[in-house]
Every structure is written in C-alpha cells, then in structure tokens.
XYZ file of N, CA and C in Angstrom:
858
model
N 242.436 218.573 94.062
C 243.520 218.976 93.140
C 242.897 219.309 91.806
N 243.167 220.477 91.319
C 242.640 220.870 90.019
C 243.609 220.425 88.930
N 243.078 219.810 87.896
C 243.917 219.344 86.786
C 243.721 220.198 85.543
N 243.194 221.411 85.722
C 243.070 222.313 84.583
C 241.682 222.294 84.003
N 241.490 223.107 82.971
C 240.208 223.234 82.296
C 240.297 222.566 80.945
N 239.280 221.795 80.599
C 239.274 221.014 79.370
C 238.099 221.447 78.518
N 238.144 221.181 77.212
C 236.999 221.482 76.362
C 235.757 220.777 76.897
N 234.668 221.529 77.031
C 233.446 220.942 77.538
C 233.408 220.844 79.056
N 234.455 221.308 79.710
C 234.577 221.239 81.176
C 233.983 222.522 81.749
N 232.980 222.390 82.612
C 232.252 223.539 83.136
C 232.650 223.763 84.584
N 233.015 224.999 84.916
C 233.431 225.294 86.284
C 232.655 226.451 86.895
N 231.633 226.920 86.211
C 230.960 228.131 86.644
C 230.373 228.041 88.039
N 229.864 226.846 88.426
C 229.269 226.711 89.748
C 230.225 226.040 90.727
N 231.482 225.917 90.330
C 232.466 225.309 91.202
C 232.445 223.802 91.201
N 231.611 223.209 90.365
C 231.517 221.750 90.279
C 231.945 221.308 88.888
N 232.780 220.273 88.781
C 233.286 219.859 87.475
C 232.302 218.972 86.707
N 232.086 219.311 85.460
C 231.238 218.529 84.557
C 231.956 218.377 83.225
N 231.643 217.298 82.523
C 232.023 217.191 81.119
C 230.731 217.097 80.306
N 230.848 217.392 79.026
C 229.697 217.367 78.140
C 229.733 216.098 77.300
N 228.683 215.298 77.406
C 228.571 214.065 76.634
C 228.229 214.378 75.180
N 228.247 213.341 74.355
C 228.037 213.527 72.918
C 226.703 214.191 72.598
N 225.668 213.928 73.401
C 224.356 214.524 73.152
C 224.138 215.812 73.926
N 225.206 216.314 74.539
C 225.121 217.565 75.286
C 224.837 217.403 76.762
N 224.575 216.187 77.223
C 224.281 215.961 78.637
C 225.482 216.311 79.503
N 225.204 216.907 80.642
C 226.250 217.293 81.575
C 226.471 216.172 82.598
N 227.717 215.668 82.632
C 228.074 214.543 83.491
C 229.024 215.036 84.582
N 228.608 214.885 85.828
C 229.407 215.318 86.970
C 230.472 214.275 87.305
N 231.644 214.750 87.738
C 232.686 213.822 88.183
C 233.506 214.444 89.304
N 234.190 213.572 90.043
C 235.138 213.987 91.077
C 236.513 213.477 90.687
N 237.540 214.223 91.046
C 238.896 213.940 90.578
C 239.861 214.245 91.719
N 240.358 213.195 92.374
C 241.179 213.355 93.573
C 242.560 212.750 93.349
N 243.593 213.493 93.761
C 244.943 212.945 93.788
C 245.649 212.988 92.449
N 246.834 212.379 92.428
C 247.673 212.359 91.238
C 248.273 210.969 91.070
N 248.559 210.609 89.814
C 249.157 209.311 89.535
C 248.387 208.580 88.455
N 248.578 207.267 88.394
C 247.841 206.448 87.435
C 246.349 206.576 87.711
N 245.522 206.837 86.691
C 244.099 207.056 86.950
C 243.339 205.773 87.261
N 242.498 205.862 88.275
C 241.562 204.796 88.630
C 240.156 205.387 88.520
N 239.338 204.843 87.625
C 237.966 205.321 87.450
C 237.017 204.366 88.152
N 236.198 204.909 89.038
C 235.230 204.132 89.800
C 233.830 204.361 89.237
N 233.140 203.287 88.919
C 231.789 203.355 88.363
C 230.801 202.730 89.350
N 229.789 203.473 89.713
C 228.880 203.085 90.800
C 227.737 202.189 90.325
N 227.066 201.586 91.290
C 225.907 200.760 91.022
C 224.612 201.549 91.065
N 223.530 200.872 90.714
C 222.175 201.419 90.830
C 221.674 201.148 92.233
N 221.050 202.095 92.925
C 220.605 203.424 92.507
C 221.500 204.539 93.065
N 222.786 204.336 93.067
C 223.704 205.200 93.801
C 224.293 206.295 92.914
N 225.400 206.884 93.350
C 226.186 207.804 92.520
C 227.638 207.712 92.955
N 228.465 208.582 92.421
C 229.898 208.489 92.671
C 230.292 208.544 94.135
N 229.457 209.139 94.978
C 229.766 209.222 96.406
C 229.865 207.840 97.051
N 229.252 206.837 96.450
C 229.328 205.479 96.997
C 230.765 204.972 97.064
N 231.647 205.575 96.271
C 233.045 205.138 96.205
C 233.983 206.044 97.003
N 233.471 206.941 97.844
C 234.334 207.924 98.505
C 235.473 207.288 99.299
N 235.184 206.242 100.062
C 236.232 205.613 100.879
C 237.323 205.042 99.985
N 236.920 204.364 98.921
C 237.892 203.763 97.998
C 238.666 204.836 97.233
N 237.999 205.939 96.884
C 238.692 207.033 96.195
C 239.787 207.632 97.076
N 239.451 207.897 98.338
C 240.458 208.457 99.244
C 241.610 207.475 99.427
N 241.278 206.197 99.578
C 242.309 205.173 99.755
C 243.224 205.113 98.531
N 242.642 205.162 97.347
C 243.446 205.131 96.121
C 244.343 206.367 96.022
N 243.761 207.548 96.285
C 244.550 208.786 96.212
C 245.660 208.798 97.256
N 245.364 208.281 98.446
C 246.385 208.206 99.502
C 247.519 207.263 99.122
N 247.254 206.331 98.229
C 248.260 205.354 97.807
C 248.902 205.702 96.466
N 248.777 206.959 96.051
C 249.511 207.430 94.885
C 248.796 207.281 93.550
N 247.473 207.141 93.576
C 246.701 207.043 92.348
C 245.816 208.274 92.188
N 245.391 208.533 90.966
C 244.436 209.598 90.680
C 243.044 208.968 90.628
N 242.216 209.262 91.593
C 240.909 208.623 91.733
C 239.826 209.509 91.116
N 239.045 208.925 90.221
C 238.006 209.648 89.493
C 236.703 208.861 89.596
N 235.621 209.540 89.902
C 234.303 208.901 89.920
C 233.283 209.867 89.343
N 232.447 209.358 88.459
C 231.400 210.173 87.855
C 230.035 209.707 88.345
N 229.062 210.593 88.240
C 227.669 210.222 88.451
C 227.086 209.860 87.085
N 226.586 208.651 86.956
C 225.954 208.244 85.697
C 224.800 209.189 85.361
N 224.562 209.430 84.080
C 223.456 210.314 83.707
C 222.157 209.829 84.374
N 221.364 210.789 84.832
C 220.152 210.450 85.558
C 220.371 210.159 87.027
N 221.628 210.114 87.458
C 221.984 209.800 88.842
C 222.712 211.001 89.460
N 222.543 211.174 90.763
C 223.335 212.156 91.496
C 223.245 213.552 90.924
N 224.411 214.142 90.634
C 224.500 215.520 90.190
C 224.567 215.656 88.679
N 224.588 214.534 87.959
C 224.593 214.604 86.500
C 223.206 214.963 85.983
N 223.169 215.362 84.725
C 221.910 215.820 84.142
C 220.870 214.698 84.106
N 219.644 215.073 84.407
C 218.537 214.113 84.398
C 217.921 214.070 82.998
N 218.623 213.401 82.098
C 218.179 213.348 80.709
C 216.950 212.452 80.568
N 216.146 212.739 79.556
C 215.008 211.875 79.239
C 215.482 210.670 78.443
N 216.412 210.899 77.523
C 216.918 209.836 76.648
C 218.327 209.435 77.074
N 218.774 208.282 76.547
C 220.153 207.859 76.749
C 220.406 207.066 78.012
N 219.352 206.647 78.705
C 219.532 205.862 79.929
C 219.669 204.378 79.572
N 220.743 204.060 78.858
C 220.989 202.691 78.391
C 222.484 202.420 78.453
N 222.873 201.157 78.411
C 224.256 200.783 78.669
C 225.219 201.320 77.611
N 224.824 201.332 76.354
C 225.709 201.860 75.316
C 226.017 203.339 75.550
N 224.993 204.104 75.946
C 225.202 205.529 76.198
C 225.991 205.753 77.477
N 225.733 204.939 78.496
C 226.546 205.046 79.718
C 228.029 204.858 79.388
N 228.338 203.859 78.563
C 229.729 203.601 78.190
C 230.298 204.747 77.354
N 229.467 205.300 76.488
C 229.909 206.442 75.667
C 230.152 207.675 76.539
N 229.323 207.862 77.565
C 229.552 208.975 78.500
C 230.887 208.812 79.219
N 231.197 207.584 79.609
C 232.476 207.319 80.255
C 233.626 207.588 79.289
N 233.436 207.230 78.028
C 234.458 207.521 77.011
C 234.657 209.028 76.848
N 233.572 209.783 76.930
C 233.683 211.245 76.833
C 234.480 211.804 78.005
N 234.271 211.253 79.186
C 235.040 211.675 80.361
C 236.522 211.372 80.170
N 236.814 210.171 79.691
C 238.205 209.776 79.455
C 238.851 210.687 78.407
N 238.113 211.023 77.367
C 238.625 211.926 76.327
C 238.897 213.308 76.896
N 237.934 213.837 77.648
C 238.066 215.192 78.191
C 239.285 215.310 79.108
N 239.511 214.273 79.914
C 240.619 214.314 80.871
C 241.909 213.735 80.289
N 241.833 213.264 79.033
C 243.007 212.740 78.320
C 243.695 211.647 79.124
N 242.915 210.641 79.520
C 243.413 209.592 80.397
C 243.934 208.397 79.603
N 245.031 207.832 80.082
C 245.568 206.585 79.544
C 246.038 205.718 80.708
N 246.373 204.455 80.421
C 246.853 203.528 81.452
C 245.855 203.455 82.612
N 244.571 203.310 82.266
C 243.475 203.430 83.225
C 243.208 202.097 83.930
N 242.952 202.195 85.227
C 242.392 201.084 85.984
C 240.903 201.364 86.163
N 240.069 200.447 85.729
C 238.621 200.592 85.848
C 238.110 199.764 87.022
N 237.209 200.345 87.816
C 236.595 199.630 88.934
C 235.088 199.841 88.853
N 234.318 198.759 88.820
C 232.875 198.886 88.731
C 232.153 197.996 89.719
N 231.135 198.553 90.356
C 230.280 197.779 91.270
C 228.906 197.600 90.642
N 228.402 196.380 90.641
C 227.041 196.089 90.197
C 226.822 196.592 88.771
N 225.867 197.498 88.561
C 225.649 198.071 87.228
C 226.924 198.711 86.689
N 227.711 199.310 87.581
C 228.978 199.914 87.167
C 229.951 198.895 86.619
N 229.844 197.646 87.072
C 230.677 196.585 86.501
C 230.339 196.360 85.040
N 229.057 196.361 84.725
C 228.653 196.256 83.328
C 229.114 197.444 82.519
N 229.014 198.633 83.107
C 229.419 199.848 82.409
C 230.910 199.830 82.052
N 231.768 199.455 82.998
C 233.203 199.489 82.706
C 233.597 198.396 81.718
N 232.901 197.251 81.771
C 233.178 196.186 80.803
C 232.770 196.622 79.402
N 231.592 197.238 79.266
C 231.151 197.722 77.959
C 232.090 198.824 77.447
N 232.495 199.725 78.334
C 233.445 200.770 77.935
C 234.768 200.165 77.475
N 235.310 199.239 78.261
C 236.609 198.651 77.921
C 236.554 197.939 76.584
N 235.463 197.222 76.328
C 235.338 196.452 75.089
C 235.174 197.345 73.867
N 234.468 198.447 74.017
C 234.110 199.261 72.851
C 234.918 200.546 72.700
N 235.464 201.039 73.804
C 236.165 202.331 73.755
C 237.559 202.290 74.382
N 237.937 201.172 74.977
C 239.114 201.171 75.841
C 240.404 200.658 75.245
N 240.394 200.297 73.961
C 241.609 199.738 73.360
C 242.780 200.710 73.492
N 243.887 200.227 74.057
C 245.067 201.057 74.229
C 244.991 202.022 75.391
N 243.853 202.063 76.083
C 243.670 202.995 77.194
C 243.595 202.292 78.544
N 243.043 201.073 78.551
C 242.739 200.384 79.800
C 243.861 199.420 80.165
N 244.363 199.560 81.403
C 245.441 198.700 81.882
C 244.926 197.521 82.693
N 243.890 197.745 83.504
C 243.350 196.716 84.391
C 241.867 196.993 84.623
N 241.146 195.936 85.017
C 239.728 196.061 85.351
C 239.467 195.294 86.644
N 238.687 195.894 87.532
C 238.210 195.206 88.722
C 236.706 195.418 88.827
N 235.972 194.357 89.146
C 234.548 194.501 89.385
C 234.186 193.836 90.712
N 233.126 194.334 91.337
C 232.629 193.769 92.589
C 231.115 193.638 92.489
N 230.605 192.432 92.723
C 229.167 192.214 92.643
C 228.586 192.648 91.315
N 229.353 192.473 90.252
C 228.951 193.015 88.954
C 227.807 192.224 88.335
N 226.984 192.932 87.571
C 225.911 192.265 86.844
C 226.527 191.194 85.949
N 225.825 190.080 85.777
C 226.383 188.924 85.068
C 226.413 189.123 83.558
N 226.925 188.099 82.844
C 226.898 188.191 81.381
C 225.529 188.597 80.853
N 224.474 187.999 81.380
C 223.091 188.429 81.122
C 222.303 188.158 82.396
N 221.486 189.106 82.829
C 220.788 188.953 84.098
C 219.389 188.343 83.934
N 218.666 188.762 82.890
C 217.276 188.333 82.747
C 217.187 186.931 82.134
N 216.182 186.194 82.527
C 215.954 184.859 81.977
C 215.361 184.965 80.577
N 215.947 184.214 79.644
C 215.410 184.130 78.291
C 215.883 182.814 77.684
N 215.485 182.554 76.468
C 215.782 181.253 75.864
C 217.270 180.946 75.867
N 218.093 181.946 75.575
C 219.543 181.744 75.538
C 220.184 181.842 76.921
N 219.392 182.197 77.945
C 219.904 182.337 79.314
C 218.873 181.770 80.295
N 218.676 180.450 80.277
C 217.609 179.833 81.075
C 217.814 179.943 82.585
N 219.054 180.222 83.030
C 219.325 180.336 84.460
C 219.073 181.733 85.010
N 218.696 182.666 84.141
C 218.521 184.051 84.571
C 217.294 184.261 85.440
N 217.179 185.493 85.953
C 216.023 185.852 86.776
C 214.834 186.195 85.881
N 213.644 185.755 86.234
C 212.464 186.053 85.410
C 212.231 187.551 85.262
N 211.683 187.953 84.131
C 211.411 189.366 83.868
C 210.501 189.953 84.939
N 209.669 189.111 85.551
C 208.749 189.588 86.592
C 209.497 190.181 87.792
N 210.711 189.677 88.053
C 211.518 190.244 89.136
C 211.821 191.716 88.859
N 212.205 191.994 87.638
C 212.567 193.376 87.273
C 211.332 194.252 87.097
N 210.227 193.651 86.671
C 208.965 194.393 86.638
C 208.563 194.811 88.045
N 208.842 193.949 89.030
C 208.553 194.287 90.417
C 209.397 195.458 90.908
N 210.659 195.504 90.491
C 211.520 196.638 90.849
C 210.984 197.918 90.207
N 210.590 197.828 88.947
C 210.011 198.998 88.268
C 208.762 199.489 88.998
N 207.916 198.559 89.399
C 206.695 198.931 90.115
C 207.027 199.613 91.435
N 208.029 199.079 92.156
C 208.432 199.675 93.416
C 208.954 201.090 93.253
N 209.735 201.300 92.199
C 210.291 202.629 91.930
C 209.179 203.618 91.587
N 208.224 203.187 90.789
C 207.146 204.078 90.372
C 206.174 204.381 91.507
N 205.834 203.387 92.295
C 204.772 203.545 93.289
C 205.216 204.315 94.525
N 206.417 204.007 95.028
C 206.885 204.650 96.266
C 208.378 204.387 96.378
N 209.150 205.093 95.579
C 210.570 204.757 95.531
C 211.274 205.047 96.845
N 210.801 206.025 97.623
C 211.434 206.316 98.909
C 211.362 205.101 99.829
N 210.179 204.524 99.979
C 210.039 203.335 100.815
C 210.717 202.131 100.178
N 210.643 202.052 98.852
C 211.268 200.930 98.149
C 212.772 200.897 98.404
N 213.433 202.049 98.339
C 214.878 202.092 98.588
C 215.187 201.770 100.057
N 214.347 202.229 100.973
C 214.569 201.881 102.377
C 214.473 200.372 102.582
N 213.477 199.758 101.962
C 213.304 198.309 102.095
C 214.436 197.556 101.402
N 214.830 198.034 100.229
C 215.858 197.353 99.440
C 217.198 197.313 100.167
N 217.474 198.310 100.993
C 218.769 198.364 101.677
C 218.977 197.143 102.574
N 217.886 196.519 103.016
C 218.017 195.365 103.920
C 218.698 194.187 103.230
N 218.242 193.830 102.037
C 218.872 192.724 101.308
C 220.146 193.178 100.601
N 220.199 194.434 100.192
C 221.377 194.984 99.508
C 222.619 194.820 100.379
N 222.476 195.116 101.675
C 223.600 195.031 102.608
C 223.570 193.757 103.453
N 222.631 192.851 103.175
C 222.581 191.602 103.915
C 222.192 191.756 105.369
N 221.472 192.817 105.701
C 221.057 193.042 107.081
C 220.141 191.914 107.551
N 219.317 191.401 106.637
C 218.427 190.282 106.965
C 219.191 188.985 107.204
N 220.483 188.981 106.871
C 221.335 187.815 107.135
C 222.383 188.111 108.214
N 222.181 189.218 108.937
C 223.005 189.484 110.111
C 224.345 190.136 109.860
N 224.480 190.921 108.794
C 225.782 191.556 108.522
C 226.109 192.686 109.491
N 225.107 193.232 110.151
C 225.375 194.257 111.147
C 225.733 195.619 110.584
N 225.280 195.915 109.373
C 225.559 197.225 108.769
C 224.773 198.306 109.515
N 225.380 199.484 109.647
C 224.789 200.542 110.457
C 223.566 201.176 109.795
N 222.751 201.805 110.615
C 221.609 202.557 110.112
C 222.085 203.711 109.235
N 223.218 204.291 109.593
C 223.761 205.390 108.794
C 224.059 204.975 107.366
N 224.603 203.776 107.188
C 224.893 203.301 105.837
C 223.611 203.025 105.069
N 222.590 202.514 105.768
C 221.287 202.337 105.120
C 220.713 203.689 104.714
N 220.854 204.695 105.572
C 220.344 206.034 105.269
C 221.063 206.637 104.067
N 222.371 206.398 103.977
C 223.133 206.918 102.846
C 222.691 206.266 101.543
N 222.423 204.971 101.567
C 221.895 204.274 100.392
C 220.594 204.931 99.934
N 219.702 205.182 100.870
C 218.432 205.844 100.552
C 218.668 207.246 100.007
N 219.564 207.988 100.647
C 219.816 209.379 100.241
C 220.343 209.457 98.816
N 221.306 208.599 98.491
C 221.859 208.619 97.135
C 220.815 208.172 96.127
N 220.014 207.179 96.485
C 218.970 206.729 95.576
C 217.953 207.812 95.270
N 217.621 208.611 96.259
C 216.618 209.654 96.065
C 217.144 210.840 95.266
N 218.451 210.901 95.034
C 219.003 211.955 94.174
C 218.835 211.635 92.690
N 218.493 210.402 92.394
C 218.353 209.964 91.004
C 217.009 210.424 90.438
N 216.990 210.677 89.136
C 215.725 211.013 88.495
C 214.849 209.774 88.407
N 213.534 209.979 88.439
C 212.619 208.847 88.320
C 212.803 208.153 86.970
N 212.960 208.927 85.910
C 213.151 208.343 84.578
C 214.472 207.582 84.511
N 215.533 208.150 85.071
C 216.823 207.472 85.077
C 216.788 206.188 85.869
N 216.099 206.227 87.021
C 215.981 205.033 87.862
C 215.216 203.937 87.132
N 214.129 204.306 86.500
C 213.261 203.344 85.812
C 213.976 202.725 84.612
N 214.595 203.576 83.783
C 215.242 203.078 82.565
C 216.460 202.219 82.866
N 217.179 202.548 83.930
C 218.413 201.830 84.242
C 218.124 200.378 84.639
N 216.919 200.095 85.100
C 216.564 198.709 85.435
C 216.661 197.831 84.193
N 216.157 198.311 83.080
C 216.287 197.578 81.815
C 217.750 197.471 81.413
N 218.507 198.556 81.606
C 219.916 198.570 81.201
C 220.715 197.507 81.951
N 220.504 197.391 83.271
C 221.327 196.425 84.009
C 220.797 194.997 83.913
N 219.513 194.841 83.622
C 218.953 193.487 83.625
C 218.949 192.821 82.253
N 218.863 193.606 81.186
C 218.714 193.026 79.852
C 219.951 193.164 78.968
N 220.918 193.979 79.358
C 222.144 194.105 78.562
C 222.909 192.785 78.583
N 223.446 192.414 77.442
C 224.219 191.168 77.314
C 225.695 191.533 77.169
N 226.494 191.157 78.171
C 227.916 191.506 78.198
C 228.814 190.345 77.766
N 228.216 189.287 77.254
C 228.981 188.082 76.946
C 230.146 188.376 76.005
N 229.857 188.998 74.871
C 230.912 189.270 73.889
C 231.889 190.317 74.390
N 231.410 191.279 75.174
C 232.311 192.275 75.781
C 233.343 191.578 76.660
N 232.873 190.676 77.508
C 233.769 189.970 78.424
C 234.781 189.108 77.671
N 234.334 188.445 76.626
C 235.226 187.596 75.835
C 236.339 188.397 75.172
N 236.070 189.659 74.867
C 237.047 190.469 74.121
C 238.153 191.038 74.996
N 238.017 190.961 76.311
C 238.974 191.603 77.217
C 240.210 190.738 77.417
N 241.381 191.381 77.470
C 242.620 190.627 77.689
C 243.531 191.259 78.738
N 243.099 192.350 79.356
C 243.906 192.972 80.411
C 243.633 192.248 81.734
N 244.521 192.374 82.727
C 244.274 191.741 84.026
C 242.919 192.155 84.605
N 242.172 191.173 85.080
C 240.787 191.381 85.530
C 240.639 190.769 86.921
N 240.312 191.604 87.912
C 240.054 191.144 89.278
C 238.551 191.080 89.474
N 238.029 189.878 89.704
C 236.594 189.625 89.749
C 236.202 189.292 91.187
N 235.581 190.243 91.879
C 235.221 190.083 93.287
C 233.715 189.887 93.425
N 233.333 188.979 94.336
C 231.902 188.755 94.556
C 231.690 188.141 95.930
N 230.650 188.600 96.620
C 230.255 187.986 97.881
C 229.400 186.759 97.623
N 229.623 185.692 98.403
C 228.852 184.475 98.139
C 227.469 184.500 98.792
N 227.146 185.620 99.483
C 225.788 185.804 100.004
C 225.152 187.057 99.395
N 225.476 187.320 98.143
C 224.914 188.454 97.405
C 223.483 188.100 97.012
N 222.504 188.803 97.601
C 221.095 188.534 97.328
C 220.553 189.349 96.157
N 221.316 190.314 95.687
C 220.874 191.177 94.589
C 221.363 190.632 93.256
N 222.645 190.302 93.192
C 223.246 189.688 91.995
C 223.875 188.368 92.444
N 223.128 187.288 92.443
C 223.634 186.008 92.950
C 224.904 185.564 92.226
N 225.870 185.109 93.007
C 227.183 184.780 92.459
C 227.121 183.685 91.395
N 226.216 182.727 91.545
C 226.141 181.618 90.590
C 225.760 182.092 89.194
N 224.958 183.165 89.122
C 224.523 183.693 87.835
C 225.471 184.752 87.280
N 226.410 185.195 88.110
C 227.252 186.334 87.730
C 228.726 185.944 87.663
N 229.454 186.105 88.766
C 230.905 185.880 88.747
C 231.279 184.474 88.307
N 230.491 183.476 88.719
C 230.848 182.098 88.380
C 230.629 181.792 86.902
N 229.881 182.630 86.218
C 229.761 182.527 84.757
C 230.779 183.432 84.059
N 230.976 184.618 84.625
C 231.930 185.576 84.040
C 233.338 184.997 83.994
N 233.726 184.272 85.042
C 235.099 183.765 85.137
C 235.450 182.851 83.956
N 234.456 182.222 83.359
C 234.709 181.335 82.225
C 234.815 182.077 80.895
N 234.492 183.367 80.895
C 234.481 184.149 79.654
C 235.701 185.047 79.500
N 236.346 185.393 80.620
C 237.434 186.369 80.602
C 238.781 185.653 80.583
N 239.696 186.150 79.762
C 240.990 185.483 79.548
C 241.914 185.566 80.768
N 242.150 186.767 81.251
C 243.199 187.004 82.256
C 242.539 187.416 83.565
N 241.889 186.451 84.225
C 241.002 186.791 85.334
C 241.430 186.132 86.642
N 241.244 186.867 87.727
C 241.448 186.363 89.083
C 240.138 186.510 89.835
N 239.528 185.399 90.242
C 238.264 185.422 90.984
C 238.547 185.381 92.479
N 237.927 186.300 93.215
C 238.018 186.309 94.679
C 236.597 186.288 95.247
N 236.276 185.239 95.965
C 234.964 185.090 96.583
C 235.074 185.469 98.065
N 234.164 186.315 98.514
C 234.172 186.791 99.902
C 233.063 186.068 100.675
N 233.435 185.157 101.568
C 232.435 184.361 102.290
C 231.485 185.239 103.111
N 230.188 185.007 102.931
C 229.179 185.719 103.700
C 228.953 187.154 103.299
N 229.669 187.645 102.292
C 229.569 189.057 101.923
C 228.301 189.325 101.110
N 227.670 190.486 101.342
C 226.457 190.860 100.621
C 226.790 191.568 99.309
N 225.779 192.199 98.740
C 225.968 192.968 97.503
C 226.606 194.331 97.788
N 226.072 195.026 98.773
C 226.576 196.352 99.103
C 227.959 196.290 99.724
N 228.797 197.259 99.364
C 230.179 197.308 99.853
C 230.206 198.098 101.154
N 230.268 197.380 102.265
C 230.244 198.010 103.582
C 230.793 197.022 104.607
N 231.079 197.523 105.797
C 231.478 196.666 106.901
C 232.775 195.899 106.652
N 232.815 194.669 107.141
C 234.017 193.847 107.013
C 234.319 193.517 105.552
N 233.286 193.366 104.756
C 233.478 193.115 103.323
C 234.221 194.274 102.675
N 233.841 195.493 103.018
C 234.501 196.660 102.442
C 235.980 196.692 102.820
N 236.302 196.405 104.063
C 237.706 196.428 104.502
C 238.539 195.404 103.729
N 237.987 194.193 103.572
C 238.724 193.147 102.866
C 238.861 193.468 101.383
N 237.772 193.928 100.766
C 237.797 194.267 99.343
C 238.764 195.410 99.070
N 238.730 196.446 99.906
C 239.591 197.613 99.685
C 241.063 197.228 99.742
N 241.428 196.370 100.673
C 242.823 195.919 100.761
C 243.210 195.160 99.496
N 242.301 194.338 98.997
C 242.580 193.567 97.782
C 242.645 194.474 96.551
N 241.812 195.501 96.508
C 241.844 196.431 95.374
C 243.179 197.172 95.308
N 243.655 197.672 96.437
C 244.932 198.394 96.441
C 246.072 197.459 96.020
N 246.034 196.228 96.484
C 247.052 195.259 96.079
C 246.998 195.030 94.567
N 245.777 194.930 94.034
C 245.610 194.737 92.588
C 246.087 195.957 91.805
N 245.765 197.151 92.285
C 246.211 198.369 91.598
C 247.735 198.412 91.501
N 248.407 197.974 92.567
C 249.865 198.076 92.639
C 250.597 196.914 91.976
N 249.867 195.869 91.651
C 250.506 194.659 91.106
C 250.993 194.873 89.667
C-alpha cells in the first residue's frame, strides 16, 4: 500500500527510503493501514527478520513498518553514525517523514535498545506502547557500575569473528542464537536466512554496532518511560541472558508486563515465535 510521497522520500528505484539528518538513506517497508507498529530488528539482521510479524500485524488492522538500520540490509552503508544515538535519530527521521503518531514500538535484541532510546529522547506524545523481545539489558558490558555484565573480552571476540571470517562466524553464531545446541529444532532454512541477512550488512556497520549494543547504557531511558511496556524474554537466551537483561529491566520501567518464555532462545523462530506473536497481537489490541 502506498502512503504517498514525503519530503526526503525516494522512489526512483521503486524502493522507499527516507533521508536521515546526515543525508544517509534509510530503507523501510510499510504494509497495511491503521495504528502504526514500528518493528526494529536485532544485530546482524535487517527489517526482513520481522516479515511474519509485519504480515500478522497488517492482517489484524495495523500499519506495519520496519526499517533497515544504517549499515544493515538495504540502508546506506555509512562510515559514521553507527551508534545508538544516531540509530534513534534515524528512527525519529522515519517517524517525522511518515508523520506517525500513536505508535506501537517493537524491538528485538539491539532493536529493543533502539526503540527504548527513541522513545525516551524523541517519542514524547508520539509513542503509545512499547514491546521488546530478548532486548539488550540496561547495560550489557561489565564495568565498575555494572559488575554483573559480560566482560569486554566477549565483545572483542565477536569483533574478531566479524573481521576474520564473518561468513563462518554468522553460520556458527546461528547455533546459539536459535538454541539449536539446546535442541530447539530450528530449520536449516532459518539458519540460512540468519546468515543471508547478516551478510547484507556492511563490515563497518557490523563492527561498530557491537559497541553500540554492548556499551550503551539504557538505564535512564528505561526509567523515563511511562507508556505500557510488554517485556518478553526467553529463559534459555544464550545471547542476551535473561538475568542480566529483562530481570533487571523490569525493575526500572513503571508500567511493565514481563512475560518469560520457558526454554525459548534469543532468535524468534519455531514455537517461541508462535507464542510471542500471539502475545504481541493481544498487546497491540489491548
């Protein structure tokens, strides 16, 4: 469904883009009509990771929108701006271009941090509800003020994997991402899609985003939120452990509902996806 042409909206190649504050071209998809639901993807994916949820939302009377974060997917592979503040500002530019209000935000993993930062800094009067799944915690990296965090060496290892052989690294990462090593039974096709989306990302965007998701501190952002917040997390998440993330976030957010999915991994697939999607639609309609 075409919603018209907006300032900074490019249609020359048949693909919709908006122009960010620094001129970067940000790709987005826009399906259906109704109250807008913006889906923000995790690392190393892009907006296609939310296709099933977008169709489900549009089929249920919502306008489903998903963008590719800069450096990811079809968005511009910028050298600069691969940081959480700029990601949130890019999302604000999208909201401005499409003139969106009464927004429901949905973020997975890094996208959870992005929507929280956007809501706290740009979303006043615009955001109606927030949902996150497997979202990065208040702070991910271990430091003096966050002694329970993961050591910086963990993230240095991810950086090394991305630089040395990111194709193999993404193939290997899909095993713990989807809990295949714990018997979740996710298909080879879903693992292949994870790899495919990861390989569409720029090397610079992939590398810089590791710092963005691991070192950004969302504590004050979370404290400032007062809209209904649905906080979803699998209790077998090997990428963003629930004890360091949702179980800390729940104490910071005012109007929050925590839903723990037994045995669920980090990646949204299989039985976890079916259960989460049903809960998301219920939350959207509530």
